[in-house]
């Protein structure tokens, strides 16, 4: 006993010699832990939910906080991020949310707040916090075109003064994971698009080209579970500021701090989410999916491909569905036959560059058991390839972009086609009344050749009307539309333009375009376009987006696969994608913002992010 006392006394004496060391003796709940506190409230919790590494929360320290504002001090010549935080958000996060930290940097954060406890308050406290961050931890895809993560270089070509505060969310798709993706297919029944499972990433850049946020999707997914993996697509910022999107067999919603709002499996009747998740005014969501089991007219049971829209409520219950193979004609093959088989959406195969499909090949395919994510006709093949869905609240309808029909189509709740914005060629008798007539700015009909597949704008590089071809995104401009007149933005990718393949691949071009539709008279006027003058260097054979934003009365464009080209004679890639953000003041012929990425492989979509929605 005497020996034990001597040891204890010696230990205590040695501990007393250590400077500034606090020790806690544990109680019933464990050892006391003292966190470092920089200011007057709580400690800093970096990456609070494990998915947003460039975010943090300055914990409230037990105080009630109000009048909160946050500023991320920029690097030299950098972009300031500043925002106010509502009391609701402070309570949600347990403190002050810090968004927009630089990676691999010792960040300076200024905060201002009022704190109170038990009726006593201290008003407007200004403090400075220091927060160190690690680098961007996004797993590379293994593609040789991805030389940097999430990109190798960003070139800020120009940014107009009005747009200097912009933050852009960028969703890219750098290709198949080396030995990690495309390892499974659906069976019993067969078909679907499960094998279309590639790498993806999402990040936010400022107008200086600096990364200010990214989603750690490696923590979000389980690559060994086919029900919890897939390519992330369909990002939209909801009215509450949170992000909704989907991947594989799931649709989810997370806020910018990485907090999960919901993460759900698709309803059991459906499979293979991709491309579009759109929130409706009533809070429901429109999802672009496919059917897990459908009986074809020939008696075969298959899984369908990218041809079903489903509406789900806030609890995940199915409210309605649009089976497009019953509403449209899945055997209209005019566009399918002339698609460049080397770049059918993200299924890029340079060995098939420039190749098209014949009637005989399509007919043979339809009598076979070959189903899945392949360009073809009939249920169970990629005949529609819907890549966006938007809602028109004026008459409770949806507007879809069908890439493989080169058509933008409005469909009512009654599942009737209201109008078709696309070439007239190949549509059956029941759809002819829905086809829109092109007009000029004076209301005069524009006559197009070859059953309205070759319009004046097809060859006239200086202007003139043209339809969209293998387009991506068709969004209603709510602020400029009403029950009769509707404005639509679209990215006209340009493959199979005029239902043909040009003599030389270098003749292809893409456009961002805005149309005005008179729904009463069934006419369409082209009111704005951009891209023809850029020619083949801006040509994006796949992906991309065009969208209106009311906060700056602007058109945002992401030419996401610009620069991707092939040598048709050799079947090899001769150009790599250089995704480009362009943002235009309404009606402007040249962009106010031009930001180009390289070494990122293929882009998908991009859009401005509103911090007022997210935090105030």
Coordinates of C-alpha atoms in Angstrom, one line a residue:
X1 CA 0.0 0.0 0.0
X2 CA 2.9 2.4 0.9
X3 CA 4.5 1.7 -2.5
X4 CA 1.2 2.5 -4.4
X5 CA 0.9 5.8 -2.5
X6 CA 4.5 6.8 -3.5
X7 CA 3.8 6.1 -7.1
X8 CA 0.5 8.1 -7.1
X9 CA 2.2 11.1 -5.4
X10 CA 5.1 11.0 -8.0
X11 CA 2.6 10.9 -10.9
X12 CA 0.7 13.9 -9.6
X13 CA 3.9 15.8 -9.1
X14 CA 5.0 15.2 -12.7
X15 CA 1.7 16.2 -14.1
X16 CA 1.8 19.5 -12.2
X17 CA 5.0 20.4 -14.1
X18 CA 3.2 20.2 -17.5
X19 CA 2.0 23.7 -18.6
X20 CA -1.6 24.5 -19.7
X21 CA -2.8 20.9 -19.7
X22 CA -6.4 20.4 -18.7
X23 CA -7.4 16.9 -17.5
X24 CA -10.9 15.7 -16.8
X25 CA -12.0 13.0 -14.5
X26 CA -14.8 11.0 -16.0
X27 CA -18.2 10.8 -14.5
X28 CA -21.1 8.5 -15.4
X29 CA -21.1 9.7 -19.1
X30 CA -17.4 9.3 -19.6
X31 CA -14.3 11.5 -19.6
X32 CA -14.7 15.3 -19.7
X33 CA -13.7 16.7 -23.1
X34 CA -12.7 20.3 -23.7
X35 CA -13.0 21.6 -27.2
X36 CA -10.9 24.5 -28.4
X37 CA -13.1 27.6 -28.6
X38 CA -11.8 30.6 -30.7
X39 CA -14.6 33.1 -29.9
X40 CA -17.3 33.7 -27.4
X41 CA -19.6 30.9 -28.4
X42 CA -18.7 27.3 -29.3
X43 CA -16.2 25.1 -31.0
X44 CA -15.9 24.6 -34.8
X45 CA -17.3 21.4 -36.2
X46 CA -15.8 20.9 -39.7
X47 CA -17.7 18.8 -42.3
X48 CA -20.6 18.5 -39.9
X49 CA -22.5 15.8 -41.7
X50 CA -19.6 14.0 -43.4
X51 CA -20.5 14.9 -47.0
X52 CA -19.5 18.5 -47.3
X53 CA -15.8 18.9 -46.4
X54 CA -15.6 22.6 -47.2
X55 CA -18.3 23.5 -44.8
X56 CA -18.3 23.9 -41.0
X57 CA -20.5 24.9 -38.1
X58 CA -19.5 27.3 -35.3
X59 CA -21.5 25.7 -32.5
X60 CA -23.8 27.9 -30.5
X61 CA -22.1 27.1 -27.1
X62 CA -25.5 27.0 -25.4
X63 CA -26.5 30.5 -26.4
X64 CA -29.5 31.6 -28.5
X65 CA -28.1 33.3 -31.6
X66 CA -29.7 35.9 -33.9
X67 CA -28.8 38.6 -36.4
X68 CA -26.2 36.3 -37.9
X69 CA -24.1 37.1 -40.9
X70 CA -21.0 35.2 -42.3
X71 CA -18.2 36.3 -44.6
X72 CA -15.5 34.1 -46.0
X73 CA -12.5 36.4 -46.5
X74 CA -11.2 35.8 -50.0
X75 CA -7.7 34.9 -51.1
X76 CA -5.8 37.8 -52.6
X77 CA -7.8 39.0 -55.6
X78 CA -10.4 36.3 -54.8
X79 CA -14.2 36.3 -54.5
X80 CA -15.9 37.2 -51.3
X81 CA -18.7 34.9 -50.1
X82 CA -21.1 36.6 -47.7
X83 CA -24.6 35.7 -46.5
X84 CA -27.1 36.1 -43.7
X85 CA -28.4 33.2 -41.7
X86 CA -32.0 32.8 -40.4
X87 CA -32.9 31.8 -36.9
X88 CA -34.4 28.6 -38.3
X89 CA -31.1 27.6 -39.9
X90 CA -29.2 28.4 -36.7
X91 CA -31.4 26.0 -34.7
X92 CA -31.2 23.4 -37.5
X93 CA -27.4 23.3 -37.5
X94 CA -26.9 24.0 -33.8
X95 CA -24.8 27.1 -34.6
X96 CA -23.5 29.3 -37.4
X97 CA -23.2 27.5 -40.8
X98 CA -20.0 28.3 -42.6
X99 CA -20.1 27.6 -46.4
X100 CA -17.6 28.3 -49.1
X101 CA -14.2 27.5 -47.5
X102 CA -11.2 27.2 -49.8
X103 CA -9.6 23.7 -49.9
X104 CA -6.1 23.1 -48.6
X105 CA -6.1 26.6 -47.1
X106 CA -6.0 28.3 -43.7
X107 CA -9.4 30.2 -44.1
X108 CA -10.4 33.4 -42.4
X109 CA -14.1 33.7 -41.5
X110 CA -15.8 36.8 -40.2
X111 CA -19.0 36.4 -38.3
X112 CA -21.4 38.8 -36.7
X113 CA -24.2 37.8 -34.3
X114 CA -26.2 38.6 -31.2
X115 CA -26.1 36.1 -28.4
X116 CA -28.5 35.7 -25.4
X117 CA -29.1 33.4 -22.5
X118 CA -31.7 33.6 -19.7
X119 CA -32.9 37.0 -20.9
X120 CA -29.4 38.6 -21.0
X121 CA -28.1 39.5 -24.4
X122 CA -25.0 40.9 -26.1
X123 CA -25.7 42.6 -29.3
X124 CA -23.7 42.5 -32.6
X125 CA -20.6 40.7 -31.7
X126 CA -18.0 40.7 -34.5
X127 CA -15.4 37.9 -34.5
X128 CA -12.8 36.3 -36.7
X129 CA -12.3 32.5 -36.9
X130 CA -9.5 30.6 -38.6
X131 CA -10.4 27.2 -40.2
X132 CA -7.9 24.9 -41.9
X133 CA -9.2 22.6 -44.6
X134 CA -7.8 19.6 -46.5
X135 CA -7.6 19.1 -50.3
X136 CA -10.4 18.0 -52.6
X137 CA -10.9 14.3 -52.0
X138 CA -12.8 13.1 -55.0
X139 CA -11.9 9.7 -56.4
X140 CA -10.6 9.8 -60.0
X141 CA -12.5 7.8 -62.6
X142 CA -9.4 6.2 -64.2
X143 CA -10.2 7.8 -67.6
X144 CA -7.1 9.1 -69.4
X145 CA -9.1 12.3 -70.3
X146 CA -9.5 13.1 -66.6
X147 CA -6.0 14.5 -65.8
X148 CA -7.2 16.4 -62.7
X149 CA -9.8 16.0 -60.0
X150 CA -12.4 17.3 -60.5
X151 CA -10.6 19.1 -63.4
X152 CA -7.0 19.9 -64.4
X153 CA -7.4 23.6 -65.2
X154 CA -10.1 26.2 -65.2
X155 CA -9.8 29.3 -67.4
X156 CA -11.8 32.3 -66.5
X157 CA -12.1 34.1 -69.8
X158 CA -14.4 36.9 -68.7
X159 CA -16.8 37.8 -65.9
X160 CA -19.1 40.9 -66.2
X161 CA -19.3 43.1 -63.1
X162 CA -23.0 42.2 -62.6
X163 CA -22.0 38.5 -62.4
X164 CA -19.0 38.7 -60.1
X165 CA -20.8 37.2 -57.1
X166 CA -21.9 34.1 -59.0
X167 CA -21.3 30.6 -57.6
X168 CA -21.8 27.8 -60.1
X169 CA -22.6 24.2 -59.2
X170 CA -21.0 21.9 -61.7
X171 CA -22.0 18.2 -62.2
X172 CA -19.6 16.3 -64.3
X173 CA -19.4 12.7 -65.5
X174 CA -15.7 11.7 -66.1
X175 CA -16.5 8.2 -67.2
X176 CA -16.4 4.6 -66.1
X177 CA -14.6 3.7 -62.9
X178 CA -11.7 1.5 -63.7
X179 CA -12.9 -2.0 -62.7
X180 CA -15.6 -0.5 -60.5
X181 CA -18.5 0.5 -62.7
X182 CA -20.8 -1.3 -65.2
X183 CA -20.5 -4.6 -63.3
X184 CA -24.2 -5.6 -63.2
X185 CA -27.2 -5.9 -65.5
X186 CA -30.9 -6.5 -64.7
X187 CA -32.4 -9.9 -65.2
X188 CA -35.8 -11.5 -64.9
X189 CA -37.0 -9.6 -66.8
X190 CA -34.0 -8.3 -68.8
X191 CA -33.4 -4.8 -70.1
X192 CA -33.2 -1.5 -68.3
X193 CA -30.1 0.7 -67.8
X194 CA -28.5 -0.6 -64.7
X195 CA -25.2 -1.1 -66.5
X196 CA -25.1 2.6 -67.2
X197 CA -23.2 3.2 -64.0
X198 CA -20.3 5.6 -64.2
X199 CA -18.2 8.0 -62.2
X200 CA -19.7 11.4 -61.4
X201 CA -18.8 14.4 -59.2
X202 CA -20.4 17.7 -58.2
X203 CA -18.7 20.8 -57.0
X204 CA -19.2 24.6 -56.8
X205 CA -16.7 27.1 -58.3
X206 CA -16.6 30.9 -57.9
X207 CA -16.0 33.3 -60.7
X208 CA -12.3 33.2 -60.0
X209 CA -12.3 29.5 -60.8
X210 CA -11.8 28.4 -57.2
X211 CA -13.5 25.4 -55.8
X212 CA -15.7 26.5 -52.8
X213 CA -17.7 23.3 -52.1
X214 CA -17.9 19.7 -53.2
X215 CA -20.0 16.7 -52.3
X216 CA -18.1 13.7 -51.0
X217 CA -20.1 11.1 -52.9
X218 CA -17.7 8.3 -51.9
X219 CA -19.2 8.6 -48.4
X220 CA -22.7 8.8 -49.9
X221 CA -22.6 5.6 -51.9
X222 CA -21.7 2.0 -51.5
X223 CA -20.1 0.7 -54.7
X224 CA -20.7 -2.9 -53.6
X225 CA -24.5 -2.4 -53.5
X226 CA -26.3 -1.9 -56.8
X227 CA -29.2 -0.2 -54.9
X228 CA -26.9 2.4 -53.4
X229 CA -24.6 3.5 -56.3
X230 CA -24.9 5.2 -59.6
X231 CA -24.1 8.3 -61.6
X232 CA -25.4 11.5 -59.9
X233 CA -27.7 13.5 -62.1
X234 CA -30.6 15.9 -62.1
X235 CA -29.3 18.4 -59.6
X236 CA -31.7 21.2 -58.8
X237 CA -31.7 23.8 -56.0
X238 CA -35.2 23.7 -54.4
X239 CA -37.1 26.7 -53.1
X240 CA -35.8 25.9 -49.6
X241 CA -32.2 26.1 -50.9
X242 CA -31.5 22.4 -50.6
X243 CA -30.3 20.2 -53.5
X244 CA -32.4 17.4 -54.9
X245 CA -30.8 14.8 -57.3
X246 CA -30.7 11.1 -57.9
X247 CA -28.4 8.2 -58.7
X248 CA -29.1 4.7 -59.9
X249 CA -32.0 3.4 -57.9
X250 CA -32.3 6.3 -55.5
X251 CA -33.6 9.9 -55.3
X252 CA -32.4 12.1 -52.6
X253 CA -32.3 15.6 -51.1
X254 CA -29.4 17.1 -49.1
X255 CA -28.7 20.7 -48.1
X256 CA -25.4 22.5 -48.9
X257 CA -24.0 21.6 -45.4
X258 CA -24.4 17.9 -46.3
X259 CA -27.5 17.4 -44.0
X260 CA -29.7 14.6 -45.3
X261 CA -33.4 15.6 -45.8
X262 CA -34.3 12.3 -47.4
X263 CA -32.6 9.4 -49.2
X264 CA -35.0 7.0 -50.8
X265 CA -35.2 4.0 -53.0
X266 CA -37.3 4.4 -56.0
X267 CA -40.9 3.1 -55.6
X268 CA -40.8 -0.7 -56.4
X269 CA -42.5 -0.4 -59.8
X270 CA -39.6 1.7 -61.1
X271 CA -35.9 1.5 -61.8
X272 CA -33.0 3.4 -63.2
X273 CA -33.3 7.1 -62.2
X274 CA -31.2 9.5 -64.3
X275 CA -31.2 13.0 -65.8
X276 CA -34.1 14.7 -64.2
X277 CA -35.6 15.3 -60.7
X278 CA -37.9 18.4 -60.7
X279 CA -39.8 19.8 -57.8
X280 CA -43.4 20.9 -58.4
X281 CA -45.0 24.0 -56.7
X282 CA -46.9 21.6 -54.4
X283 CA -43.7 20.0 -53.1
X284 CA -44.1 16.8 -55.1
X285 CA -41.3 15.6 -57.4
X286 CA -41.2 14.6 -61.0
X287 CA -38.7 11.8 -61.6
X288 CA -37.4 10.4 -64.9
X289 CA -37.3 6.7 -64.4
X290 CA -38.2 3.4 -66.2
X291 CA -40.6 0.5 -65.5
X292 CA -39.2 -2.5 -63.6
X293 CA -41.6 -4.8 -65.5
X294 CA -43.7 -4.1 -68.6
X295 CA -45.6 -6.4 -70.9
X296 CA -44.8 -5.7 -74.6
X297 CA -47.4 -6.1 -77.3
X298 CA -45.5 -9.3 -78.4
X299 CA -46.0 -10.8 -74.9
X300 CA -42.4 -10.4 -73.7
X301 CA -41.8 -9.0 -70.3
X302 CA -38.9 -6.4 -70.2
X303 CA -37.6 -3.5 -68.2
X304 CA -38.1 -0.2 -70.1
X305 CA -35.4 2.4 -70.7
X306 CA -35.6 6.1 -69.9
X307 CA -39.3 6.5 -71.0
X308 CA -41.4 6.9 -67.8
X309 CA -42.1 10.0 -65.7
X310 CA -43.4 9.4 -62.2
X311 CA -44.8 11.9 -59.7
X312 CA -44.1 11.2 -56.0
X313 CA -45.3 13.2 -53.0
X314 CA -43.3 14.4 -50.0
X315 CA -43.7 11.0 -48.3
X316 CA -42.5 9.0 -51.4
X317 CA -46.0 7.8 -52.4
X318 CA -46.7 7.6 -56.2
X319 CA -49.2 10.2 -57.3
X320 CA -49.2 9.7 -61.0
X321 CA -47.1 8.3 -63.9
X322 CA -46.7 9.0 -67.6
X323 CA -45.8 5.9 -69.6
X324 CA -44.4 7.5 -72.7
X325 CA -44.4 4.3 -74.8
X326 CA -48.2 4.4 -74.5
X327 CA -48.5 8.2 -75.1
X328 CA -46.0 8.6 -78.0
X329 CA -44.8 6.2 -80.8
X330 CA -41.9 4.1 -79.7
X331 CA -41.4 2.9 -83.3
X332 CA -40.8 6.4 -84.8
X333 CA -37.3 5.7 -86.0
X334 CA -36.4 8.8 -88.1
X335 CA -33.9 10.1 -85.5
X336 CA -32.8 6.8 -84.1
X337 CA -31.6 5.7 -87.6
X338 CA -29.3 8.7 -88.1
X339 CA -27.8 9.1 -84.6
X340 CA -24.1 9.0 -84.4
X341 CA -23.7 5.6 -82.7
X342 CA -20.3 6.8 -81.4
X343 CA -21.9 9.1 -78.9
X344 CA -25.3 8.0 -77.8
X345 CA -25.7 10.0 -74.6
X346 CA -22.8 9.0 -72.3
X347 CA -22.3 5.7 -74.0
X348 CA -19.3 7.0 -76.0
X349 CA -17.8 4.4 -78.3
X350 CA -15.3 5.9 -80.7
X351 CA -15.2 2.6 -82.7
X352 CA -18.8 3.4 -83.8
X353 CA -18.2 7.1 -84.6
X354 CA -20.2 8.2 -87.6
X355 CA -22.1 4.9 -87.9
X356 CA -25.9 4.9 -88.2
X357 CA -28.6 2.3 -88.1
X358 CA -30.5 0.9 -91.1
X359 CA -34.2 -0.2 -91.3
X360 CA -33.0 -3.8 -91.5
X361 CA -30.9 -3.5 -88.4
X362 CA -33.8 -2.0 -86.4
X363 CA -36.2 -4.7 -87.7
X364 CA -33.8 -7.5 -86.8
X365 CA -33.3 -6.0 -83.4
X366 CA -37.0 -5.9 -82.7
X367 CA -37.4 -9.7 -83.3
X368 CA -34.4 -10.5 -81.0
X369 CA -34.1 -10.7 -77.3
X370 CA -31.6 -7.8 -77.2
X371 CA -33.0 -5.3 -74.7
X372 CA -31.3 -2.6 -72.6
X373 CA -29.8 0.8 -72.9
X374 CA -29.2 0.7 -76.6
X375 CA -30.5 3.0 -79.3
X376 CA -33.5 1.2 -80.9
X377 CA -37.2 1.1 -81.2
X378 CA -39.9 -0.5 -79.1
X379 CA -40.3 -0.8 -75.4
X380 CA -37.2 -2.2 -73.7
X381 CA -34.8 -0.1 -75.7
X382 CA -33.6 3.5 -75.6
X383 CA -36.2 4.9 -78.1
X384 CA -37.1 8.1 -76.2
X385 CA -34.1 9.0 -74.0
X386 CA -35.9 11.7 -72.0
X387 CA -33.3 14.0 -70.4
X388 CA -35.4 16.6 -68.7
X389 CA -38.9 17.1 -67.3
X390 CA -40.4 20.4 -66.3
X391 CA -43.9 21.3 -65.0
X392 CA -46.3 23.9 -66.3
X393 CA -48.5 25.1 -63.5
X394 CA -50.8 27.1 -65.8
X395 CA -52.5 23.9 -67.1
X396 CA -51.1 21.1 -64.9
X397 CA -48.9 19.6 -67.7
X398 CA -45.4 18.4 -68.1
X399 CA -42.8 19.3 -70.7
X400 CA -40.2 16.7 -71.7
X401 CA -37.1 16.7 -73.8
X402 CA -36.8 13.5 -75.8
X403 CA -33.3 13.3 -77.2
X404 CA -33.9 10.2 -79.5
X405 CA -37.0 11.8 -81.0
X406 CA -35.3 15.3 -81.3
X407 CA -38.5 16.7 -79.9
X408 CA -39.7 18.9 -77.0
X409 CA -43.2 17.7 -76.1
X410 CA -46.0 18.9 -73.7
X411 CA -48.3 16.3 -72.2
X412 CA -51.3 16.9 -70.0
X413 CA -52.4 15.2 -66.8
X414 CA -54.9 13.3 -69.1
X415 CA -51.8 11.8 -70.9
X416 CA -52.8 13.6 -74.1
X417 CA -50.1 15.4 -76.2
X418 CA -50.7 19.1 -76.3
X419 CA -47.9 20.1 -78.7
X420 CA -44.7 18.9 -80.3
X421 CA -41.8 21.2 -80.9
X422 CA -39.8 19.2 -83.5
X423 CA -39.5 18.2 -87.1
X424 CA -42.8 17.0 -88.6
X425 CA -41.3 14.1 -90.4
X426 CA -42.2 10.6 -89.2
X427 CA -45.1 11.5 -86.8
X428 CA -48.3 9.5 -87.3
X429 CA -51.7 10.9 -88.0
X430 CA -52.8 11.1 -84.4
X431 CA -49.9 13.5 -83.6
X432 CA -50.1 15.9 -86.6
X433 CA -52.5 18.4 -85.0
X434 CA -50.0 18.8 -82.2
X435 CA -47.0 19.7 -84.4
X436 CA -46.0 23.4 -84.0
X437 CA -45.8 25.7 -87.1
X438 CA -42.6 27.8 -87.2
X439 CA -43.2 31.6 -87.6
X440 CA -40.9 34.6 -87.9
X441 CA -41.0 37.7 -85.7
X442 CA -43.8 39.2 -87.8
X443 CA -46.0 36.1 -87.4
X444 CA -45.5 34.9 -90.9
X445 CA -45.2 31.1 -91.5
X446 CA -41.7 29.8 -92.1
X447 CA -41.8 27.0 -94.7
X448 CA -39.3 24.2 -94.2
X449 CA -38.3 21.5 -96.6
X450 CA -38.5 17.7 -96.4
X451 CA -41.6 17.6 -94.2
X452 CA -40.3 20.3 -91.9
X453 CA -37.0 18.6 -91.2
X454 CA -34.8 21.1 -93.0
X455 CA -35.6 24.7 -92.0
X456 CA -33.8 27.9 -93.1
X457 CA -31.6 27.9 -90.0
X458 CA -30.2 24.5 -90.9
X459 CA -27.9 26.0 -93.6
X460 CA -28.0 29.7 -92.8
X461 CA -25.3 30.3 -90.3
X462 CA -26.4 33.9 -89.8
X463 CA -29.8 33.1 -88.4
X464 CA -33.2 31.7 -89.3
X465 CA -35.4 29.2 -87.6
X466 CA -34.4 25.7 -86.8
X467 CA -35.7 22.9 -84.5
X468 CA -33.5 21.2 -81.9
X469 CA -31.7 18.0 -82.6
X470 CA -30.8 15.4 -79.9
X471 CA -31.3 18.3 -77.5
X472 CA -30.8 18.4 -73.7
X473 CA -33.0 20.3 -71.3
X474 CA -36.3 22.0 -72.2
X475 CA -37.3 24.4 -69.4
X476 CA -40.3 26.7 -69.2
X477 CA -39.4 30.3 -68.3
X478 CA -42.1 30.8 -65.7
X479 CA -41.4 34.5 -65.3
X480 CA -42.0 35.3 -69.0
X481 CA -44.8 32.7 -69.7
X482 CA -48.6 32.7 -69.2
X483 CA -51.4 30.4 -70.0
X484 CA -51.3 31.2 -73.8
X485 CA -47.7 32.1 -74.5
X486 CA -44.8 30.0 -73.2
X487 CA -41.0 30.6 -73.4
X488 CA -38.8 27.5 -73.6
X489 CA -35.0 27.3 -73.2
X490 CA -33.2 24.3 -74.7
X491 CA -29.6 23.2 -75.6
X492 CA -29.7 22.0 -79.2
X493 CA -26.8 19.5 -79.3
X494 CA -27.0 19.3 -83.0
X495 CA -26.3 15.6 -83.8
X496 CA -28.6 14.2 -86.6
X497 CA -29.5 17.8 -87.5
X498 CA -32.1 17.9 -90.3
X499 CA -32.3 14.1 -89.9
X500 CA -29.0 13.4 -91.5
X501 CA -25.3 13.0 -90.8
X502 CA -23.1 15.7 -92.5
X503 CA -20.4 14.7 -94.9
X504 CA -17.7 15.9 -92.4
X505 CA -17.9 15.7 -88.6
X506 CA -16.4 19.2 -88.5
X507 CA -19.7 20.6 -90.0
X508 CA -21.6 19.9 -86.7
X509 CA -22.5 22.6 -84.3
X510 CA -24.6 23.2 -81.2
X511 CA -26.9 26.0 -80.1
X512 CA -28.4 27.4 -77.0
X513 CA -31.9 28.5 -78.0
X514 CA -35.1 30.2 -76.7
X515 CA -38.5 29.7 -78.3
X516 CA -41.8 31.5 -77.8
X517 CA -44.8 29.2 -78.3
X518 CA -48.4 30.4 -79.0
X519 CA -50.3 27.5 -77.5
X520 CA -53.6 28.7 -78.9
X521 CA -52.5 29.0 -82.5
X522 CA -49.9 26.1 -82.3
X523 CA -47.0 28.3 -83.6
X524 CA -43.4 28.7 -82.5
X525 CA -41.0 31.6 -82.9
X526 CA -37.3 31.3 -82.3
X527 CA -36.4 34.5 -80.3
X528 CA -32.7 33.9 -79.4
X529 CA -29.8 31.6 -80.2
X530 CA -26.1 31.3 -79.6
X531 CA -23.5 28.8 -80.8
X532 CA -23.6 28.8 -84.6
X533 CA -20.8 31.3 -84.7
X534 CA -18.7 29.1 -82.5
X535 CA -19.0 26.2 -85.0
X536 CA -17.5 22.8 -84.3
X537 CA -15.2 23.9 -81.5
X538 CA -18.3 24.5 -79.3
X539 CA -20.2 21.5 -80.6
X540 CA -21.4 19.3 -77.7
X541 CA -22.6 15.9 -79.0
X542 CA -24.0 14.9 -75.6
X543 CA -25.1 16.3 -72.2
X544 CA -25.4 20.2 -71.6
X545 CA -28.0 22.7 -70.4
X546 CA -29.7 26.0 -71.2
X547 CA -31.8 27.7 -68.4
X548 CA -33.2 31.1 -67.5
X549 CA -32.4 32.7 -64.1
X550 CA -34.6 35.5 -62.9
X551 CA -32.2 37.0 -60.3
X552 CA -30.1 38.5 -63.1
X553 CA -32.6 38.2 -66.0
X554 CA -30.1 35.9 -67.7
X555 CA -29.6 32.8 -69.7
X556 CA -27.1 30.2 -68.3
X557 CA -25.6 27.8 -70.7
X558 CA -23.3 24.8 -70.0
X559 CA -21.8 23.4 -73.2
X560 CA -20.7 20.3 -71.3
X561 CA -19.0 18.2 -74.0
X562 CA -17.6 21.0 -76.2
X563 CA -14.5 20.0 -78.1
X564 CA -15.4 16.2 -78.1
X565 CA -14.8 15.1 -81.7
X566 CA -13.8 12.0 -83.6
X567 CA -11.8 11.0 -86.7
X568 CA -14.6 9.1 -88.5
X569 CA -12.1 7.4 -90.9
X570 CA -10.1 5.9 -88.1
X571 CA -12.7 5.7 -85.3
X572 CA -10.6 7.5 -82.8
X573 CA -11.1 10.5 -80.6
X574 CA -9.2 13.6 -81.8
X575 CA -10.5 16.1 -79.4
X576 CA -11.2 16.1 -75.7
X577 CA -14.2 17.8 -73.9
X578 CA -13.6 21.3 -72.6
X579 CA -16.9 22.0 -70.7
X580 CA -17.8 25.7 -70.8
X581 CA -20.0 27.9 -68.7
X582 CA -21.5 30.9 -70.5
X583 CA -24.1 33.3 -69.0
X584 CA -25.8 35.9 -71.0
X585 CA -27.9 39.0 -70.1
X586 CA -31.4 38.5 -71.6
X587 CA -31.2 39.0 -75.4
X588 CA -27.4 39.5 -75.5
X589 CA -25.5 38.1 -78.4
X590 CA -22.3 37.5 -76.4
X591 CA -21.8 36.1 -72.9
X592 CA -21.1 38.2 -69.8
X593 CA -19.5 35.1 -68.2
X594 CA -17.2 32.6 -69.9
X595 CA -15.4 29.9 -67.9
X596 CA -13.8 26.9 -69.4
X597 CA -12.6 23.6 -67.8
X598 CA -10.1 21.2 -69.2
X599 CA -8.8 17.8 -68.1
X600 CA -12.2 17.1 -66.5
X601 CA -13.5 14.7 -69.2
X602 CA -17.2 15.0 -70.0
X603 CA -19.4 17.6 -68.2
X604 CA -23.1 17.1 -67.6
X605 CA -24.9 20.2 -66.2
X606 CA -24.2 23.4 -64.3
X607 CA -26.2 26.1 -62.7
X608 CA -26.0 29.1 -60.4
X609 CA -26.4 28.5 -56.6
X610 CA -28.4 31.0 -54.5
X611 CA -27.0 31.3 -50.9
X612 CA -30.0 33.4 -49.8
X613 CA -32.2 30.4 -50.5
X614 CA -29.9 28.1 -48.7
X615 CA -29.4 30.1 -45.5
X616 CA -31.9 32.9 -45.2

